[in-house]
Structures are given as structure tokens and as C-alpha cells.
mmCIF file of C-alpha atoms in Angstrom:
data_model
loop_
_atom_site.group_PDB
_atom_site.id
_atom_site.type_symbol
_atom_site.label_atom_id
_atom_site.label_comp_id
_atom_site.label_asym_id
_atom_site.label_seq_id
_atom_site.Cartn_x
_atom_site.Cartn_y
_atom_site.Cartn_z
ATOM 1 C CA MET A 24 -3.883 18.301 0.028
ATOM 2 C CA GLN A 25 -4.395 14.575 0.622
ATOM 3 C CA VAL A 26 -2.022 12.281 -1.107
ATOM 4 C CA LEU A 27 -2.378 8.360 -1.103
ATOM 5 C CA SER A 28 0.867 6.605 -1.685
ATOM 6 C CA VAL A 29 0.788 2.911 -2.764
ATOM 7 C CA THR A 30 3.981 0.962 -2.188
ATOM 8 C CA PRO A 31 5.134 -2.447 -1.448
ATOM 9 C CA GLU A 32 7.864 -1.144 0.870
ATOM 10 C CA ILE A 33 8.226 1.582 3.439
ATOM 11 C CA PHE A 34 11.149 2.499 5.868
ATOM 12 C CA PRO A 35 11.462 1.598 8.668
ATOM 13 C CA LEU A 36 9.105 -1.230 8.356
ATOM 14 C CA ILE A 37 10.022 -3.284 5.208
ATOM 15 C CA LYS A 38 12.998 -2.384 2.872
ATOM 16 C CA THR A 39 14.885 -4.208 0.272
ATOM 17 C CA GLY A 40 16.315 -1.197 -1.334
ATOM 18 C CA GLY A 41 15.977 2.483 -2.121
ATOM 19 C CA LEU A 42 12.167 2.315 -2.751
ATOM 20 C CA ALA A 43 11.529 1.926 1.038
ATOM 21 C CA ASP A 44 13.908 4.867 1.770
ATOM 22 C CA VAL A 45 11.949 7.180 -0.580
ATOM 23 C CA THR A 46 8.522 6.059 0.470
ATOM 24 C CA GLY A 47 9.461 6.390 4.184
ATOM 25 C CA ALA A 48 10.843 9.864 3.674
ATOM 26 C CA LEU A 49 8.403 11.413 1.348
ATOM 27 C CA PRO A 50 5.495 11.703 3.767
ATOM 28 C CA ILE A 51 7.558 13.496 6.282
ATOM 29 C CA ALA A 52 9.158 15.850 3.837
ATOM 30 C CA LEU A 53 5.671 16.676 2.339
ATOM 31 C CA ALA A 54 4.075 17.229 5.782
ATOM 32 C CA GLY A 55 6.294 20.302 6.018
ATOM 33 C CA LYS A 56 4.708 21.661 2.836
ATOM 34 C CA GLY A 57 1.289 21.070 4.101
ATOM 35 C CA VAL A 58 0.712 17.944 2.260
ATOM 36 C CA ALA A 59 -0.992 15.059 4.221
ATOM 37 C CA MET A 60 0.115 11.685 2.795
ATOM 38 C CA ARG A 61 -1.218 8.112 3.874
ATOM 39 C CA THR A 62 0.607 5.136 2.666
ATOM 40 C CA LEU A 63 -1.009 1.874 1.557
ATOM 41 C CA VAL A 64 1.415 -0.981 2.409
ATOM 42 C CA PRO A 65 0.999 -4.912 2.542
ATOM 43 C CA GLY A 66 0.528 -6.553 5.780
ATOM 44 C CA TYR A 67 3.654 -8.538 5.734
ATOM 45 C CA PRO A 68 4.397 -10.151 9.107
ATOM 46 C CA VAL A 69 6.962 -7.559 10.058
ATOM 47 C CA VAL A 70 4.453 -4.885 9.320
ATOM 48 C CA MET A 71 1.618 -6.390 11.338
ATOM 49 C CA ALA A 72 3.886 -6.931 14.299
ATOM 50 C CA ALA A 73 4.952 -3.184 14.161
ATOM 51 C CA PHE A 74 1.644 -1.876 15.714
ATOM 52 C CA ALA A 75 -0.385 -2.846 18.709
ATOM 53 C CA LYS A 76 -3.440 -0.818 17.915
ATOM 54 C CA LYS A 77 -5.198 -1.037 14.681
ATOM 55 C CA LYS A 78 -8.461 0.252 13.497
ATOM 56 C CA ARG A 79 -10.246 -1.632 10.636
ATOM 57 C CA VAL A 80 -11.596 0.895 8.263
ATOM 58 C CA TYR A 81 -12.658 -1.421 5.443
ATOM 59 C CA GLN A 82 -13.360 -5.164 4.964
ATOM 60 C CA TYR A 83 -13.391 -7.408 1.851
ATOM 61 C CA PRO A 84 -15.241 -10.620 2.024
ATOM 62 C CA LEU A 85 -13.139 -11.845 -0.927
ATOM 63 C CA LEU A 86 -9.929 -10.149 -2.302
ATOM 64 C CA GLN A 87 -7.867 -12.256 -4.694
ATOM 65 C CA GLY A 88 -8.876 -15.545 -3.138
ATOM 66 C CA GLY A 89 -9.405 -14.740 0.732
ATOM 67 C CA LYS A 90 -10.779 -12.360 3.229
ATOM 68 C CA ALA A 91 -8.908 -9.132 3.749
ATOM 69 C CA SER A 92 -9.198 -5.945 5.742
ATOM 70 C CA ILE A 93 -7.692 -2.472 5.667
ATOM 71 C CA HIS A 94 -6.401 -0.991 8.897
ATOM 72 C CA ALA A 95 -5.570 2.599 9.663
ATOM 73 C CA VAL A 96 -2.482 2.879 11.833
ATOM 74 C CA LYS A 97 0.085 5.439 12.983
ATOM 75 C CA ILE A 98 3.697 4.286 13.274
ATOM 76 C CA GLY A 99 6.055 7.365 14.177
ATOM 77 C CA ASP A 100 5.435 10.107 11.856
ATOM 78 C CA LEU A 101 3.824 7.821 9.231
ATOM 79 C CA ASP A 102 0.036 7.403 8.478
ATOM 80 C CA LEU A 103 -0.608 3.977 7.049
ATOM 81 C CA PHE A 104 -3.311 1.891 5.508
ATOM 82 C CA VAL A 105 -2.241 -1.624 5.985
ATOM 83 C CA LEU A 106 -3.620 -4.330 3.780
ATOM 84 C CA ASP A 107 -4.241 -7.299 6.148
ATOM 85 C CA ALA A 108 -4.613 -10.217 3.670
ATOM 86 C CA PRO A 109 -2.907 -13.275 5.465
ATOM 87 C CA HIS A 110 -3.451 -15.503 2.378
ATOM 88 C CA LEU A 111 -1.230 -13.164 0.317
ATOM 89 C CA PHE A 112 1.204 -11.736 2.669
ATOM 90 C CA ASP A 113 1.549 -13.702 5.916
ATOM 91 C CA ARG A 114 4.578 -15.610 4.791
ATOM 92 C CA GLN A 115 8.103 -16.435 6.051
ATOM 93 C CA GLY A 116 10.793 -14.771 3.642
ATOM 94 C CA GLY A 117 10.959 -11.513 1.972
ATOM 95 C CA PRO A 118 8.329 -9.249 0.428
ATOM 96 C CA TYR A 119 8.861 -10.730 -3.146
ATOM 97 C CA GLY A 120 10.313 -14.146 -2.560
ATOM 98 C CA THR A 121 11.167 -17.188 -0.143
ATOM 99 C CA ALA A 122 13.948 -17.264 2.267
ATOM 100 C CA SER A 123 15.897 -19.195 -0.419
ATOM 101 C CA GLY A 124 15.644 -16.391 -2.865
ATOM 102 C CA ALA A 125 12.840 -17.789 -5.166
ATOM 103 C CA ASP A 126 10.198 -15.382 -6.315
ATOM 104 C CA TRP A 127 6.642 -16.120 -4.819
ATOM 105 C CA PRO A 128 4.791 -17.756 -7.731
ATOM 106 C CA ASP A 129 1.728 -15.703 -6.952
ATOM 107 C CA ASN A 130 3.347 -12.146 -6.854
ATOM 108 C CA TRP A 131 1.094 -11.188 -9.655
ATOM 109 C CA ARG A 132 -2.107 -11.818 -7.544
ATOM 110 C CA ARG A 133 -0.443 -10.389 -4.308
ATOM 111 C CA PHE A 134 0.299 -7.119 -5.869
ATOM 112 C CA ALA A 135 -2.798 -6.947 -8.072
ATOM 113 C CA ALA A 136 -4.612 -7.080 -4.579
ATOM 114 C CA LEU A 137 -2.480 -4.242 -3.307
ATOM 115 C CA SER A 138 -3.368 -2.244 -6.512
ATOM 116 C CA GLN A 139 -7.084 -3.046 -6.353
ATOM 117 C CA VAL A 140 -7.212 -1.655 -2.730
ATOM 118 C CA GLY A 141 -5.344 1.378 -3.877
ATOM 119 C CA GLY A 142 -7.936 2.041 -6.675
ATOM 120 C CA ASP A 143 -10.855 1.294 -4.168
ATOM 121 C CA ILE A 144 -9.323 3.769 -1.594
ATOM 122 C CA ALA A 145 -8.912 6.428 -4.301
ATOM 123 C CA GLY A 146 -12.608 5.611 -5.327
ATOM 124 C CA GLY A 147 -13.775 6.545 -1.695
ATOM 125 C CA ALA A 148 -14.032 3.123 -0.305
ATOM 126 C CA ILE A 149 -12.786 4.554 3.184
ATOM 127 C CA SER A 150 -15.571 6.576 4.671
ATOM 128 C CA GLY A 151 -14.155 10.091 5.584
ATOM 129 C CA TYR A 152 -11.079 9.798 3.343
ATOM 130 C CA GLN A 153 -10.736 10.902 -0.221
ATOM 131 C CA PRO A 154 -7.202 11.456 -1.673
ATOM 132 C CA ASP A 155 -6.730 14.442 -4.061
ATOM 133 C CA ILE A 156 -3.947 12.541 -5.878
ATOM 134 C CA VAL A 157 -2.588 9.000 -5.881
ATOM 135 C CA HIS A 158 1.138 8.277 -6.121
ATOM 136 C CA ALA A 159 1.894 4.464 -7.186
ATOM 137 C CA HIS A 160 5.400 3.165 -6.617
ATOM 138 C CA ASP A 161 7.119 0.638 -8.988
ATOM 139 C CA TRP A 162 5.705 -2.306 -10.767
ATOM 140 C CA GLN A 163 3.945 -3.687 -7.496
ATOM 141 C CA SER A 164 1.461 -0.953 -7.397
ATOM 142 C CA ALA A 165 1.280 0.092 -11.059
ATOM 143 C CA MET A 166 -2.065 -1.462 -11.645
ATOM 144 C CA THR A 167 -3.600 1.048 -9.019
ATOM 145 C CA LEU A 168 -3.912 3.459 -11.975
ATOM 146 C CA ALA A 169 -5.819 0.904 -14.030
ATOM 147 C CA TYR A 170 -8.008 -0.011 -11.162
ATOM 148 C CA MET A 171 -8.636 3.741 -10.732
ATOM 149 C CA ARG A 172 -9.512 4.464 -14.340
ATOM 150 C CA TYR A 173 -11.884 1.545 -14.560
ATOM 151 C CA GLY A 174 -13.370 1.875 -11.085
ATOM 152 C CA LYS A 175 -14.842 4.701 -9.060
ATOM 153 C CA ALA A 176 -11.792 7.037 -9.094
ATOM 154 C CA VAL A 177 -11.812 8.175 -12.904
ATOM 155 C CA GLY A 178 -11.358 11.682 -12.011
ATOM 156 C CA VAL A 179 -8.552 11.430 -9.370
ATOM 157 C CA PRO A 180 -5.177 12.453 -10.676
ATOM 158 C CA SER A 181 -2.449 10.019 -10.475
ATOM 159 C CA LEU A 182 1.233 9.559 -11.033
ATOM 160 C CA ILE A 183 3.745 6.705 -10.926
ATOM 161 C CA THR A 184 7.297 6.612 -10.090
ATOM 162 C CA VAL A 185 9.559 3.868 -11.375
ATOM 163 C CA HIS A 186 12.480 3.823 -8.859
ATOM 164 C CA ASN A 187 14.631 1.130 -10.491
ATOM 165 C CA LEU A 188 14.983 0.036 -14.249
#
């Protein structure tokens, strides 16, 4: 079974809380059960710096205001799709806000892009990869399910986990 996980955080690359712990451990735990999980994560600077070799598997001429690419990478036991969209994610500070703690004013656009890409991958955008199910994590990837429903992934099962209320 192929599972696509869509998340804004994954341990050991980017972590602000328990969400990253779960999304980092789940693929490894499920692999022991015969489940192959690939995780889509934003290309924050710390994520982009974590791998030397990348394979571009899809390119967007325009995604929420700029060019973007999806790279397939393997880091340790994790198979990742990394959304390389510098206009959205190449910033100093944390994944959700500035170094001073203020939210990024365009978080809605940043995570809409992540969700759109999740929906596109579920709809077959990446040649040779088709998930059997999509697992979205928290509000940052919740729109993935809407992009699936109104895009090319209508029949792909999905679920969302809200890690913190």
C-alpha cells in the first residue's frame, strides 16, 4: 500500500511540537507492516540543507505567486517529496512565523500551496507514483482534501489527523 502523508513538519528535519514526532515516526512504524509512506513537506531552509542529492519530479511554472518544484529525496529511513518554493518557504525564522514570534502574514498562501501540491500528487502529477490513500496533518495541510475532491484525485481515499486542538 502506498500512503502519501502531507505535513508542515517532520522529525528530525523541522519540529515545533508533537506533530513532527508523529509524522517522523509513522512512516518507519508502517514500513514494518508493509506500508510504503512518502511524506510531502515544505522546503524550509533547514529541510533544503538536509540533502545533497535531489531529483526534481515535477515543476510548477506558477504556484501561489512563484515558480516551484517537487523533489524526491531520501533522508535516513524517510522517503520525502519536498516542495521547493523559495518565494513561500525560504525565510529566516520558524515554519509558521518570524524569529520574533509573529506569524507570517501569508501563512494562508504558503499552506494552500502545500495542500494544492498534495492534491496534485494524489491526482497523479508525479509519473510512476500513485498513492492508495492520503493522510493530511493539521490545518496546514487540511485543504489537501478539498484539492483532491475538486481536482483529479476524486476517488482516492483520504483522512486528516488534528494533532492539537
